[in-house]
Amino acid sequence: MRVFVTGGTGLIGSAVVRELLDGGHAVVGLARSGKSAAGLRGAGAEVVRGGLADLDVLRAAADGADGVIHLAFSNDFSSPDALAAGVAEEGAALAVLGAALAGSGRPLVTVSGTPWASGRASTETDPLPLDGPVGGRGRSVMAALALADRGVRSAAVRMPRTVHNNGDGGFAGLLTQIARQSGVSGYPGDGTQRWPAVHALDAAVLFRLVLEHAQPGTAWHAVDDEGDAVRDIATVIGRRLDLPVKSVPEETYGPLGPIFATDQPSSSVHTRQVLGWTPRHPNLLRDLENVRR
Protein backbone atom coordinates (compact mmCIF):
# COMPACT_ATOMS: atom_id res chain seq x y z
CA MET A 1 0.00 0.00 0.00
CA ARG A 2 1.23 3.51 -0.83
CA VAL A 3 0.58 5.52 2.33
CA PHE A 4 0.62 9.30 2.69
CA VAL A 5 1.72 10.27 6.20
CA THR A 6 1.53 13.70 7.82
CA GLY A 7 3.69 14.32 10.87
CA GLY A 8 6.07 11.55 9.88
CA THR A 9 9.17 12.94 11.61
CA GLY A 10 7.88 13.37 15.16
CA LEU A 11 8.25 10.95 18.05
CA ILE A 12 5.23 8.94 16.96
CA GLY A 13 5.44 9.65 13.24
CA SER A 14 9.01 8.48 12.77
CA ALA A 15 8.13 5.20 14.47
CA VAL A 16 5.04 4.82 12.27
CA VAL A 17 7.03 5.46 9.09
CA ARG A 18 9.57 2.81 10.06
CA GLU A 19 6.83 0.32 10.98
CA LEU A 20 5.08 0.85 7.64
CA LEU A 21 8.26 0.47 5.64
CA ASP A 22 9.27 -2.64 7.55
CA GLY A 23 5.77 -3.99 6.92
CA GLY A 24 6.21 -3.72 3.16
CA HIS A 25 4.31 -0.49 2.53
CA ALA A 26 5.59 2.51 0.56
CA VAL A 27 5.49 5.82 2.42
CA VAL A 28 5.09 9.37 1.15
CA GLY A 29 5.75 11.85 3.93
CA LEU A 30 4.73 15.50 4.27
CA ALA A 31 7.76 17.68 5.08
CA ARG A 32 7.58 21.35 5.99
CA SER A 33 11.36 21.83 6.33
CA GLY A 34 14.53 20.61 4.70
CA LYS A 35 15.47 18.83 7.90
CA SER A 36 12.19 16.90 7.93
CA ALA A 37 12.59 16.05 4.25
CA ALA A 38 16.08 14.70 4.86
CA GLY A 39 14.83 12.62 7.77
CA LEU A 40 12.07 11.06 5.70
CA ARG A 41 14.38 10.31 2.79
CA GLY A 42 16.94 8.82 5.17
CA ALA A 43 14.27 6.47 6.49
CA GLY A 44 13.41 5.36 2.95
CA ALA A 45 10.25 7.40 2.33
CA GLU A 46 9.31 9.69 -0.54
CA VAL A 47 8.78 13.35 0.28
CA VAL A 48 6.08 15.90 -0.47
CA ARG A 49 7.04 19.41 0.60
CA GLY A 50 4.44 21.43 2.50
CA GLY A 51 2.62 21.86 5.78
CA LEU A 52 -0.88 21.32 7.15
CA ALA A 53 -1.96 24.74 5.89
CA ASP A 54 -1.09 23.78 2.28
CA LEU A 55 -4.45 22.27 1.45
CA ASP A 56 -3.80 21.78 -2.27
CA VAL A 57 -0.66 19.79 -1.43
CA LEU A 58 -2.61 17.61 0.98
CA ARG A 59 -5.38 17.02 -1.54
CA ALA A 60 -2.98 15.96 -4.30
CA ALA A 61 -1.00 13.67 -2.01
CA ALA A 62 -4.14 11.96 -0.74
CA ASP A 63 -5.44 11.56 -4.29
CA GLY A 64 -2.27 9.67 -5.20
CA ALA A 65 -2.21 7.40 -2.15
CA ASP A 66 -3.81 4.07 -1.27
CA GLY A 67 -4.32 5.30 2.28
CA VAL A 68 -3.57 8.20 4.63
CA ILE A 69 -2.29 8.37 8.20
CA HIS A 70 -2.65 11.81 9.74
CA LEU A 71 -0.37 12.62 12.70
CA ALA A 72 0.70 16.25 12.25
CA PHE A 73 -0.23 18.97 14.73
CA SER A 74 1.26 22.37 15.50
CA ASN A 75 2.10 21.38 19.11
CA ASP A 76 2.09 25.05 20.12
CA PHE A 77 0.59 25.06 23.62
CA SER A 78 2.05 28.44 24.58
CA SER A 79 -1.36 30.14 24.87
CA PRO A 80 -5.05 29.38 24.42
CA ASP A 81 -5.03 31.30 21.12
CA ALA A 82 -2.05 29.30 19.81
CA LEU A 83 -3.72 26.04 20.76
CA ALA A 84 -6.99 27.10 19.12
CA ALA A 85 -5.13 28.01 15.92
CA GLY A 86 -3.49 24.60 15.82
CA VAL A 87 -6.82 22.86 16.34
CA ALA A 88 -8.43 24.87 13.52
CA GLU A 89 -5.54 24.18 11.15
CA GLU A 90 -5.78 20.45 11.80
CA GLY A 91 -9.54 20.44 11.31
CA ALA A 92 -9.26 22.06 7.89
CA ALA A 93 -6.52 19.62 6.86
CA LEU A 94 -8.55 16.58 7.94
CA ALA A 95 -11.57 17.81 6.01
CA VAL A 96 -9.49 18.06 2.82
CA LEU A 97 -7.90 14.64 3.30
CA GLY A 98 -11.29 13.06 3.89
CA ALA A 99 -12.86 14.73 0.86
CA ALA A 100 -10.02 13.45 -1.33
CA LEU A 101 -10.71 9.86 -0.23
CA ALA A 102 -14.53 10.03 -0.39
CA GLY A 103 -16.14 7.17 -2.32
CA SER A 104 -12.90 5.24 -2.70
CA GLY A 105 -13.02 2.80 0.22
CA ARG A 106 -9.44 3.80 1.04
CA PRO A 107 -8.35 4.15 4.68
CA LEU A 108 -7.94 7.42 6.55
CA VAL A 109 -6.37 6.87 9.98
CA THR A 110 -6.27 9.88 12.24
CA VAL A 111 -5.13 10.45 15.79
CA SER A 112 -6.85 11.71 18.91
CA GLY A 113 -6.56 11.39 22.66
CA THR A 114 -8.16 8.87 24.95
CA PRO A 115 -11.32 10.32 26.53
CA TRP A 116 -12.16 10.82 30.19
CA ALA A 117 -14.75 8.64 31.95
CA SER A 118 -16.03 9.30 35.44
CA GLY A 119 -14.76 6.85 38.05
CA ARG A 120 -13.31 4.28 35.63
CA ALA A 121 -10.91 3.67 32.79
CA SER A 122 -12.28 4.94 29.48
CA THR A 123 -12.87 2.47 26.66
CA GLU A 124 -13.03 2.60 22.89
CA THR A 125 -16.81 3.16 23.00
CA ASP A 126 -16.62 6.30 25.14
CA PRO A 127 -17.17 9.59 23.28
CA LEU A 128 -14.44 12.15 22.77
CA PRO A 129 -14.78 15.50 24.58
CA LEU A 130 -16.22 18.11 22.24
CA ASP A 131 -15.71 21.09 24.55
CA GLY A 132 -12.75 22.53 26.45
CA PRO A 133 -9.21 23.36 25.26
CA VAL A 134 -9.00 20.48 22.77
CA GLY A 135 -12.70 19.98 22.05
CA GLY A 136 -12.15 21.10 18.49
CA ARG A 137 -9.85 18.15 17.89
CA GLY A 138 -12.62 15.84 19.07
CA ARG A 139 -15.07 17.43 16.65
CA SER A 140 -12.60 17.04 13.77
CA VAL A 141 -12.01 13.38 14.56
CA MET A 142 -15.75 12.67 14.82
CA ALA A 143 -16.23 14.31 11.42
CA ALA A 144 -13.49 12.09 10.00
CA LEU A 145 -15.12 8.95 11.42
CA ALA A 146 -18.46 10.03 9.93
CA LEU A 147 -16.81 9.79 6.51
CA ALA A 148 -17.48 6.05 6.77
CA ASP A 149 -20.90 6.97 5.36
CA ARG A 150 -19.18 8.53 2.35
CA GLY A 151 -17.07 5.55 1.36
CA VAL A 152 -13.95 6.25 3.44
CA ARG A 153 -12.51 3.50 5.67
CA SER A 154 -11.90 6.03 8.41
CA ALA A 155 -10.57 5.12 11.83
CA ALA A 156 -9.06 6.87 14.83
CA VAL A 157 -6.17 5.74 17.01
CA ARG A 158 -6.65 7.33 20.42
CA MET A 159 -3.34 8.09 22.06
CA PRO A 160 -2.79 8.27 25.83
CA ARG A 161 -1.46 11.32 27.66
CA THR A 162 2.12 10.12 27.35
CA VAL A 163 3.64 8.48 24.26
CA HIS A 164 7.24 7.87 25.18
CA ASN A 165 10.52 6.55 23.83
CA ASN A 166 13.85 6.56 25.65
CA GLY A 167 12.38 8.58 28.51
CA ASP A 168 11.00 11.41 26.41
CA GLY A 169 7.63 12.41 24.98
CA GLY A 170 4.07 13.27 25.93
CA PHE A 171 2.86 14.75 29.20
CA ALA A 172 5.67 13.06 31.12
CA GLY A 173 8.16 14.66 28.73
CA LEU A 174 6.61 18.06 29.46
CA LEU A 175 6.96 17.40 33.20
CA THR A 176 10.64 16.65 32.59
CA GLN A 177 11.17 19.84 30.57
CA ILE A 178 9.49 21.99 33.21
CA ALA A 179 11.46 20.27 35.97
CA ARG A 180 14.74 21.10 34.22
CA GLN A 181 13.70 24.72 33.79
CA SER A 182 12.24 25.28 37.26
CA GLY A 183 14.49 23.10 39.43
CA VAL A 184 11.46 21.24 40.82
CA SER A 185 9.90 17.99 39.62
CA GLY A 186 6.30 19.09 40.05
CA TYR A 187 2.84 17.68 39.68
CA PRO A 188 -0.58 19.37 39.90
CA GLY A 189 -2.87 18.73 42.86
CA ASP A 190 -2.18 15.77 45.12
CA GLY A 191 -0.64 13.76 42.28
CA THR A 192 -2.99 10.81 42.59
CA GLN A 193 -4.57 11.50 39.20
CA ARG A 194 -3.64 8.83 36.68
CA TRP A 195 -2.30 9.18 33.15
CA PRO A 196 -2.30 6.35 30.59
CA ALA A 197 0.82 5.78 28.51
CA VAL A 198 2.32 3.77 25.64
CA HIS A 199 5.73 3.32 24.06
CA ALA A 200 5.97 4.98 20.63
CA LEU A 201 7.17 1.76 18.98
CA ASP A 202 4.15 -0.13 20.27
CA ALA A 203 1.83 2.66 19.12
CA ALA A 204 3.37 2.46 15.64
CA VAL A 205 2.40 -1.21 15.37
CA LEU A 206 -1.19 -0.32 16.18
CA PHE A 207 -1.31 2.37 13.48
CA ARG A 208 -0.22 -0.25 10.93
CA LEU A 209 -2.80 -2.75 12.14
CA VAL A 210 -5.57 -0.15 11.99
CA LEU A 211 -4.51 0.93 8.49
CA GLU A 212 -4.58 -2.66 7.30
CA HIS A 213 -7.58 -4.10 9.11
CA ALA A 214 -9.87 -1.61 10.88
CA GLN A 215 -13.51 -1.37 9.90
CA PRO A 216 -14.90 2.04 8.84
CA GLY A 217 -15.88 4.47 11.56
CA THR A 218 -14.01 2.73 14.39
CA ALA A 219 -11.86 3.97 17.27
CA TRP A 220 -8.95 2.15 18.92
CA HIS A 221 -6.90 2.70 22.07
CA ALA A 222 -3.09 2.72 21.96
CA VAL A 223 -2.78 2.16 25.72
CA ASP A 224 -0.20 0.02 27.51
CA ASP A 225 -0.24 1.48 31.05
CA GLU A 226 -3.89 2.09 31.98
CA GLY A 227 -2.90 4.82 34.43
CA ASP A 228 0.24 5.78 36.36
CA ALA A 229 -0.18 8.27 39.21
CA VAL A 230 1.34 11.61 38.22
CA ARG A 231 3.12 11.80 41.57
CA ASP A 232 4.87 8.50 40.76
CA ILE A 233 5.89 9.87 37.36
CA ALA A 234 7.26 13.05 38.93
CA THR A 235 9.10 11.01 41.57
CA VAL A 236 11.05 9.08 38.95
CA ILE A 237 11.84 12.30 37.07
CA GLY A 238 12.97 14.00 40.28
CA ARG A 239 15.24 11.10 41.20
CA ARG A 240 16.78 10.97 37.73
CA LEU A 241 17.37 14.76 37.70
CA ASP A 242 18.29 14.97 41.40
CA LEU A 243 15.52 17.52 42.02
CA PRO A 244 12.91 17.91 44.79
CA VAL A 245 9.45 16.52 44.06
CA LYS A 246 6.38 18.48 45.13
CA SER A 247 2.94 19.73 44.14
CA VAL A 248 2.85 22.91 42.05
CA PRO A 249 -0.05 25.15 40.94
CA GLU A 250 -2.16 23.92 38.05
CA GLU A 251 -1.38 27.21 36.27
CA THR A 252 2.23 26.03 35.90
CA TYR A 253 1.08 24.05 32.88
CA GLY A 254 -0.70 26.86 31.04
CA PRO A 255 -3.75 25.96 28.92
CA LEU A 256 -3.11 22.26 29.57
CA GLY A 257 -3.37 22.72 33.35
CA PRO A 258 -6.97 21.48 33.68
CA ILE A 259 -6.13 18.38 31.62
CA PHE A 260 -2.95 17.72 33.62
CA ALA A 261 -4.98 17.81 36.85
CA THR A 262 -7.63 15.31 35.68
CA ASP A 263 -7.72 11.62 36.60
CA GLN A 264 -7.98 9.94 33.19
CA PRO A 265 -7.08 6.21 33.11
CA SER A 266 -7.88 4.34 29.92
CA SER A 267 -8.22 0.74 28.74
CA SER A 268 -7.26 -1.02 25.49
CA VAL A 269 -8.84 -4.42 26.14
CA HIS A 270 -11.09 -4.23 23.05
CA THR A 271 -8.22 -3.11 20.81
CA ARG A 272 -6.02 -5.99 21.96
CA GLN A 273 -8.75 -8.58 21.53
CA VAL A 274 -9.94 -7.49 18.08
CA LEU A 275 -6.67 -6.48 16.41
CA GLY A 276 -4.29 -8.74 18.32
CA TRP A 277 -2.19 -5.78 19.40
CA THR A 278 0.32 -6.67 22.15
CA PRO A 279 2.66 -3.96 23.55
CA ARG A 280 6.19 -5.30 23.95
CA HIS A 281 8.35 -2.30 24.86
CA PRO A 282 9.13 -0.81 28.31
CA ASN A 283 6.27 0.81 30.20
CA LEU A 284 6.45 4.48 31.19
CA LEU A 285 8.01 4.22 34.65
CA ARG A 286 10.71 1.88 33.33
CA ASP A 287 11.36 4.06 30.30
CA LEU A 288 11.72 7.19 32.46
CA GLU A 289 14.84 5.60 33.92
CA ASN A 290 16.48 6.81 30.70
CA VAL A 291 16.05 10.48 31.74
CA ARG A 292 19.45 12.10 32.24
CA ARG A 293 20.59 15.30 33.92
mmCIF file of C-alpha atoms in Angstrom, residues 14-291:
data_model
loop_
_atom_site.group_PDB
_atom_site.id
_atom_site.type_symbol
_atom_site.label_atom_id
_atom_site.label_comp_id
_atom_site.label_asym_id
_atom_site.label_seq_id
_atom_site.Cartn_x
_atom_site.Cartn_y
_atom_site.Cartn_z
ATOM 1 C CA SER A 14 9.006 8.482 12.772
ATOM 2 C CA ALA A 15 8.129 5.198 14.472
ATOM 3 C CA VAL A 16 5.036 4.825 12.269
ATOM 4 C CA VAL A 17 7.028 5.464 9.093
ATOM 5 C CA ARG A 18 9.569 2.814 10.061
ATOM 6 C CA GLU A 19 6.832 0.323 10.983
ATOM 7 C CA LEU A 20 5.081 0.849 7.643
ATOM 8 C CA LEU A 21 8.264 0.474 5.639
ATOM 9 C CA ASP A 22 9.270 -2.639 7.553
ATOM 10 C CA GLY A 23 5.766 -3.988 6.919
ATOM 11 C CA GLY A 24 6.205 -3.724 3.155
ATOM 12 C CA HIS A 25 4.313 -0.490 2.534
ATOM 13 C CA ALA A 26 5.587 2.512 0.559
ATOM 14 C CA VAL A 27 5.494 5.822 2.420
ATOM 15 C CA VAL A 28 5.091 9.374 1.146
ATOM 16 C CA GLY A 29 5.748 11.855 3.931
ATOM 17 C CA LEU A 30 4.733 15.501 4.273
ATOM 18 C CA ALA A 31 7.762 17.676 5.075
ATOM 19 C CA ARG A 32 7.579 21.353 5.993
ATOM 20 C CA SER A 33 11.360 21.828 6.327
ATOM 21 C CA GLY A 34 14.532 20.612 4.704
ATOM 22 C CA LYS A 35 15.469 18.826 7.900
ATOM 23 C CA SER A 36 12.192 16.905 7.928
ATOM 24 C CA ALA A 37 12.587 16.048 4.248
ATOM 25 C CA ALA A 38 16.082 14.701 4.858
ATOM 26 C CA GLY A 39 14.833 12.618 7.772
ATOM 27 C CA LEU A 40 12.074 11.062 5.695
ATOM 28 C CA ARG A 41 14.384 10.310 2.789
ATOM 29 C CA GLY A 42 16.935 8.824 5.172
ATOM 30 C CA ALA A 43 14.268 6.467 6.487
ATOM 31 C CA GLY A 44 13.406 5.356 2.948
ATOM 32 C CA ALA A 45 10.254 7.401 2.334
ATOM 33 C CA GLU A 46 9.308 9.687 -0.542
ATOM 34 C CA VAL A 47 8.778 13.350 0.281
ATOM 35 C CA VAL A 48 6.076 15.904 -0.470
ATOM 36 C CA ARG A 49 7.038 19.411 0.605
ATOM 37 C CA GLY A 50 4.439 21.429 2.498
ATOM 38 C CA GLY A 51 2.619 21.860 5.777
ATOM 39 C CA LEU A 52 -0.883 21.323 7.151
ATOM 40 C CA ALA A 53 -1.957 24.738 5.886
ATOM 41 C CA ASP A 54 -1.088 23.779 2.277
ATOM 42 C CA LEU A 55 -4.449 22.270 1.451
ATOM 43 C CA ASP A 56 -3.799 21.781 -2.274
ATOM 44 C CA VAL A 57 -0.664 19.790 -1.431
ATOM 45 C CA LEU A 58 -2.615 17.609 0.984
ATOM 46 C CA ARG A 59 -5.385 17.023 -1.545
ATOM 47 C CA ALA A 60 -2.984 15.964 -4.303
ATOM 48 C CA ALA A 61 -0.995 13.671 -2.013
ATOM 49 C CA ALA A 62 -4.136 11.962 -0.736
ATOM 50 C CA ASP A 63 -5.443 11.563 -4.292
ATOM 51 C CA GLY A 64 -2.272 9.667 -5.197
ATOM 52 C CA ALA A 65 -2.206 7.396 -2.146
ATOM 53 C CA ASP A 66 -3.807 4.070 -1.273
ATOM 54 C CA GLY A 67 -4.322 5.302 2.276
ATOM 55 C CA VAL A 68 -3.574 8.196 4.631
ATOM 56 C CA ILE A 69 -2.290 8.368 8.198
ATOM 57 C CA HIS A 70 -2.649 11.810 9.744
ATOM 58 C CA LEU A 71 -0.369 12.624 12.699
ATOM 59 C CA ALA A 72 0.700 16.248 12.249
ATOM 60 C CA PHE A 73 -0.228 18.968 14.732
ATOM 61 C CA SER A 74 1.260 22.367 15.497
ATOM 62 C CA ASN A 75 2.103 21.380 19.106
ATOM 63 C CA ASP A 76 2.095 25.051 20.125
ATOM 64 C CA PHE A 77 0.593 25.061 23.617
ATOM 65 C CA SER A 78 2.049 28.443 24.583
ATOM 66 C CA SER A 79 -1.357 30.144 24.869
ATOM 67 C CA PRO A 80 -5.052 29.384 24.422
ATOM 68 C CA ASP A 81 -5.027 31.298 21.124
ATOM 69 C CA ALA A 82 -2.054 29.305 19.805
ATOM 70 C CA LEU A 83 -3.718 26.045 20.764
ATOM 71 C CA ALA A 84 -6.986 27.099 19.119
ATOM 72 C CA ALA A 85 -5.133 28.012 15.920
ATOM 73 C CA GLY A 86 -3.486 24.598 15.817
ATOM 74 C CA VAL A 87 -6.819 22.864 16.340
ATOM 75 C CA ALA A 88 -8.428 24.871 13.523
ATOM 76 C CA GLU A 89 -5.542 24.178 11.150
ATOM 77 C CA GLU A 90 -5.781 20.450 11.797
ATOM 78 C CA GLY A 91 -9.543 20.439 11.308
ATOM 79 C CA ALA A 92 -9.261 22.056 7.889
ATOM 80 C CA ALA A 93 -6.519 19.615 6.861
ATOM 81 C CA LEU A 94 -8.552 16.581 7.942
ATOM 82 C CA ALA A 95 -11.569 17.811 6.012
ATOM 83 C CA VAL A 96 -9.494 18.062 2.821
ATOM 84 C CA LEU A 97 -7.905 14.641 3.302
ATOM 85 C CA GLY A 98 -11.290 13.064 3.886
ATOM 86 C CA ALA A 99 -12.859 14.727 0.860
ATOM 87 C CA ALA A 100 -10.018 13.446 -1.334
ATOM 88 C CA LEU A 101 -10.714 9.859 -0.234
ATOM 89 C CA ALA A 102 -14.527 10.027 -0.389
ATOM 90 C CA GLY A 103 -16.138 7.174 -2.319
ATOM 91 C CA SER A 104 -12.896 5.242 -2.698
ATOM 92 C CA GLY A 105 -13.019 2.803 0.222
ATOM 93 C CA ARG A 106 -9.444 3.801 1.040
ATOM 94 C CA PRO A 107 -8.348 4.149 4.681
ATOM 95 C CA LEU A 108 -7.943 7.417 6.553
ATOM 96 C CA VAL A 109 -6.369 6.869 9.976
ATOM 97 C CA THR A 110 -6.274 9.877 12.237
ATOM 98 C CA VAL A 111 -5.127 10.446 15.795
ATOM 99 C CA SER A 112 -6.854 11.709 18.908
ATOM 100 C CA GLY A 113 -6.558 11.393 22.663
ATOM 101 C CA THR A 114 -8.165 8.866 24.947
ATOM 102 C CA PRO A 115 -11.322 10.321 26.533
ATOM 103 C CA TRP A 116 -12.160 10.817 30.186
ATOM 104 C CA ALA A 117 -14.746 8.644 31.947
ATOM 105 C CA SER A 118 -16.028 9.302 35.443
ATOM 106 C CA GLY A 119 -14.764 6.846 38.048
ATOM 107 C CA ARG A 120 -13.313 4.283 35.629
ATOM 108 C CA ALA A 121 -10.907 3.672 32.790
ATOM 109 C CA SER A 122 -12.275 4.939 29.483
ATOM 110 C CA THR A 123 -12.874 2.475 26.662
ATOM 111 C CA GLU A 124 -13.027 2.601 22.886
ATOM 112 C CA THR A 125 -16.810 3.157 22.997
ATOM 113 C CA ASP A 126 -16.617 6.304 25.140
ATOM 114 C CA PRO A 127 -17.169 9.589 23.276
ATOM 115 C CA LEU A 128 -14.437 12.147 22.774
ATOM 116 C CA PRO A 129 -14.780 15.501 24.577
ATOM 117 C CA LEU A 130 -16.216 18.108 22.237
ATOM 118 C CA ASP A 131 -15.711 21.091 24.550
ATOM 119 C CA GLY A 132 -12.752 22.531 26.448
ATOM 120 C CA PRO A 133 -9.215 23.358 25.260
ATOM 121 C CA VAL A 134 -8.998 20.478 22.775
ATOM 122 C CA GLY A 135 -12.705 19.980 22.055
ATOM 123 C CA GLY A 136 -12.148 21.102 18.486
ATOM 124 C CA ARG A 137 -9.854 18.151 17.886
ATOM 125 C CA GLY A 138 -12.615 15.838 19.071
ATOM 126 C CA ARG A 139 -15.067 17.426 16.651
ATOM 127 C CA SER A 140 -12.600 17.042 13.768
ATOM 128 C CA VAL A 141 -12.011 13.376 14.561
ATOM 129 C CA MET A 142 -15.747 12.667 14.821
ATOM 130 C CA ALA A 143 -16.232 14.310 11.418
ATOM 131 C CA ALA A 144 -13.491 12.085 10.003
ATOM 132 C CA LEU A 145 -15.120 8.949 11.423
ATOM 133 C CA ALA A 146 -18.458 10.027 9.933
ATOM 134 C CA LEU A 147 -16.812 9.790 6.507
ATOM 135 C CA ALA A 148 -17.479 6.053 6.771
ATOM 136 C CA ASP A 149 -20.905 6.965 5.365
ATOM 137 C CA ARG A 150 -19.184 8.530 2.349
ATOM 138 C CA GLY A 151 -17.071 5.554 1.358
ATOM 139 C CA VAL A 152 -13.949 6.251 3.441
ATOM 140 C CA ARG A 153 -12.515 3.501 5.665
ATOM 141 C CA SER A 154 -11.903 6.033 8.407
ATOM 142 C CA ALA A 155 -10.571 5.116 11.833
ATOM 143 C CA ALA A 156 -9.056 6.875 14.834
ATOM 144 C CA VAL A 157 -6.173 5.737 17.012
ATOM 145 C CA ARG A 158 -6.647 7.327 20.424
ATOM 146 C CA MET A 159 -3.335 8.091 22.060
ATOM 147 C CA PRO A 160 -2.787 8.268 25.835
ATOM 148 C CA ARG A 161 -1.461 11.316 27.659
ATOM 149 C CA THR A 162 2.125 10.116 27.346
ATOM 150 C CA VAL A 163 3.639 8.479 24.263
ATOM 151 C CA HIS A 164 7.242 7.872 25.176
ATOM 152 C CA ASN A 165 10.521 6.548 23.829
ATOM 153 C CA ASN A 166 13.845 6.561 25.648
ATOM 154 C CA GLY A 167 12.377 8.576 28.508
ATOM 155 C CA ASP A 168 11.001 11.410 26.409
ATOM 156 C CA GLY A 169 7.632 12.407 24.984
ATOM 157 C CA GLY A 170 4.072 13.269 25.930
ATOM 158 C CA PHE A 171 2.864 14.753 29.196
ATOM 159 C CA ALA A 172 5.674 13.058 31.117
ATOM 160 C CA GLY A 173 8.161 14.659 28.731
ATOM 161 C CA LEU A 174 6.609 18.057 29.456
ATOM 162 C CA LEU A 175 6.963 17.396 33.201
ATOM 163 C CA THR A 176 10.644 16.649 32.593
ATOM 164 C CA GLN A 177 11.169 19.837 30.573
ATOM 165 C CA ILE A 178 9.487 21.993 33.207
ATOM 166 C CA ALA A 179 11.461 20.275 35.969
ATOM 167 C CA ARG A 180 14.743 21.096 34.221
ATOM 168 C CA GLN A 181 13.697 24.723 33.794
ATOM 169 C CA SER A 182 12.245 25.279 37.261
ATOM 170 C CA GLY A 183 14.487 23.104 39.427
ATOM 171 C CA VAL A 184 11.465 21.237 40.820
ATOM 172 C CA SER A 185 9.898 17.988 39.622
ATOM 173 C CA GLY A 186 6.303 19.091 40.048
ATOM 174 C CA TYR A 187 2.839 17.681 39.676
ATOM 175 C CA PRO A 188 -0.584 19.366 39.901
ATOM 176 C CA GLY A 189 -2.870 18.734 42.858
ATOM 177 C CA ASP A 190 -2.177 15.774 45.121
ATOM 178 C CA GLY A 191 -0.637 13.756 42.285
ATOM 179 C CA THR A 192 -2.992 10.805 42.593
ATOM 180 C CA GLN A 193 -4.565 11.502 39.196
ATOM 181 C CA ARG A 194 -3.636 8.833 36.681
ATOM 182 C CA TRP A 195 -2.299 9.182 33.148
ATOM 183 C CA PRO A 196 -2.297 6.345 30.589
ATOM 184 C CA ALA A 197 0.822 5.784 28.507
ATOM 185 C CA VAL A 198 2.323 3.774 25.639
ATOM 186 C CA HIS A 199 5.734 3.321 24.063
ATOM 187 C CA ALA A 200 5.971 4.980 20.627
ATOM 188 C CA LEU A 201 7.175 1.764 18.976
ATOM 189 C CA ASP A 202 4.150 -0.130 20.266
ATOM 190 C CA ALA A 203 1.829 2.657 19.120
ATOM 191 C CA ALA A 204 3.371 2.460 15.642
ATOM 192 C CA VAL A 205 2.402 -1.205 15.367
ATOM 193 C CA LEU A 206 -1.193 -0.316 16.179
ATOM 194 C CA PHE A 207 -1.306 2.367 13.480
ATOM 195 C CA ARG A 208 -0.216 -0.247 10.931
ATOM 196 C CA LEU A 209 -2.800 -2.753 12.141
ATOM 197 C CA VAL A 210 -5.572 -0.154 11.989
ATOM 198 C CA LEU A 211 -4.511 0.933 8.495
ATOM 199 C CA GLU A 212 -4.578 -2.656 7.296
ATOM 200 C CA HIS A 213 -7.579 -4.102 9.108
ATOM 201 C CA ALA A 214 -9.873 -1.614 10.879
ATOM 202 C CA GLN A 215 -13.509 -1.375 9.899
ATOM 203 C CA PRO A 216 -14.898 2.036 8.842
ATOM 204 C CA GLY A 217 -15.879 4.475 11.564
ATOM 205 C CA THR A 218 -14.015 2.725 14.392
ATOM 206 C CA ALA A 219 -11.862 3.966 17.270
ATOM 207 C CA TRP A 220 -8.954 2.146 18.922
ATOM 208 C CA HIS A 221 -6.904 2.702 22.065
ATOM 209 C CA ALA A 222 -3.094 2.719 21.962
ATOM 210 C CA VAL A 223 -2.781 2.162 25.717
ATOM 211 C CA ASP A 224 -0.195 0.018 27.505
ATOM 212 C CA ASP A 225 -0.241 1.476 31.051
ATOM 213 C CA GLU A 226 -3.891 2.094 31.984
ATOM 214 C CA GLY A 227 -2.900 4.815 34.431
ATOM 215 C CA ASP A 228 0.242 5.784 36.358
ATOM 216 C CA ALA A 229 -0.176 8.268 39.213
ATOM 217 C CA VAL A 230 1.340 11.610 38.217
ATOM 218 C CA ARG A 231 3.123 11.798 41.568
ATOM 219 C CA ASP A 232 4.875 8.499 40.759
ATOM 220 C CA ILE A 233 5.890 9.868 37.356
ATOM 221 C CA ALA A 234 7.261 13.046 38.929
ATOM 222 C CA THR A 235 9.097 11.014 41.566
ATOM 223 C CA VAL A 236 11.055 9.075 38.952
ATOM 224 C CA ILE A 237 11.835 12.297 37.067
ATOM 225 C CA GLY A 238 12.972 14.005 40.275
ATOM 226 C CA ARG A 239 15.240 11.100 41.197
ATOM 227 C CA ARG A 240 16.779 10.967 37.728
ATOM 228 C CA LEU A 241 17.369 14.758 37.703
ATOM 229 C CA ASP A 242 18.290 14.974 41.403
ATOM 230 C CA LEU A 243 15.517 17.520 42.016
ATOM 231 C CA PRO A 244 12.913 17.910 44.793
ATOM 232 C CA VAL A 245 9.452 16.517 44.064
ATOM 233 C CA LYS A 246 6.379 18.485 45.127
ATOM 234 C CA SER A 247 2.944 19.729 44.143
ATOM 235 C CA VAL A 248 2.853 22.914 42.054
ATOM 236 C CA PRO A 249 -0.055 25.149 40.941
ATOM 237 C CA GLU A 250 -2.158 23.924 38.049
ATOM 238 C CA GLU A 251 -1.383 27.213 36.274
ATOM 239 C CA THR A 252 2.231 26.028 35.897
ATOM 240 C CA TYR A 253 1.082 24.047 32.876
ATOM 241 C CA GLY A 254 -0.695 26.864 31.036
ATOM 242 C CA PRO A 255 -3.750 25.961 28.920
ATOM 243 C CA LEU A 256 -3.111 22.257 29.567
ATOM 244 C CA GLY A 257 -3.374 22.717 33.348
ATOM 245 C CA PRO A 258 -6.974 21.476 33.681
ATOM 246 C CA ILE A 259 -6.127 18.378 31.616
ATOM 247 C CA PHE A 260 -2.946 17.723 33.623
ATOM 248 C CA ALA A 261 -4.980 17.806 36.845
ATOM 249 C CA THR A 262 -7.632 15.308 35.684
ATOM 250 C CA ASP A 263 -7.717 11.622 36.597
ATOM 251 C CA GLN A 264 -7.979 9.936 33.193
ATOM 252 C CA PRO A 265 -7.080 6.214 33.113
ATOM 253 C CA SER A 266 -7.882 4.337 29.918
ATOM 254 C CA SER A 267 -8.223 0.742 28.742
ATOM 255 C CA SER A 268 -7.258 -1.022 25.494
ATOM 256 C CA VAL A 269 -8.844 -4.417 26.140
ATOM 257 C CA HIS A 270 -11.092 -4.232 23.054
ATOM 258 C CA THR A 271 -8.225 -3.113 20.810
ATOM 259 C CA ARG A 272 -6.020 -5.993 21.956
ATOM 260 C CA GLN A 273 -8.752 -8.577 21.529
ATOM 261 C CA VAL A 274 -9.943 -7.493 18.079
ATOM 262 C CA LEU A 275 -6.673 -6.480 16.407
ATOM 263 C CA GLY A 276 -4.292 -8.740 18.324
ATOM 264 C CA TRP A 277 -2.186 -5.782 19.404
ATOM 265 C CA THR A 278 0.317 -6.665 22.151
ATOM 266 C CA PRO A 279 2.656 -3.963 23.553
ATOM 267 C CA ARG A 280 6.191 -5.299 23.949
ATOM 268 C CA HIS A 281 8.353 -2.300 24.859
ATOM 269 C CA PRO A 282 9.127 -0.810 28.311
ATOM 270 C CA ASN A 283 6.267 0.813 30.196
ATOM 271 C CA LEU A 284 6.448 4.478 31.191
ATOM 272 C CA LEU A 285 8.012 4.219 34.649
ATOM 273 C CA ARG A 286 10.708 1.884 33.335
ATOM 274 C CA ASP A 287 11.361 4.063 30.298
ATOM 275 C CA LEU A 288 11.719 7.187 32.464
ATOM 276 C CA GLU A 289 14.842 5.601 33.920
ATOM 277 C CA ASN A 290 16.484 6.811 30.695
ATOM 278 C CA VAL A 291 16.046 10.477 31.744
#
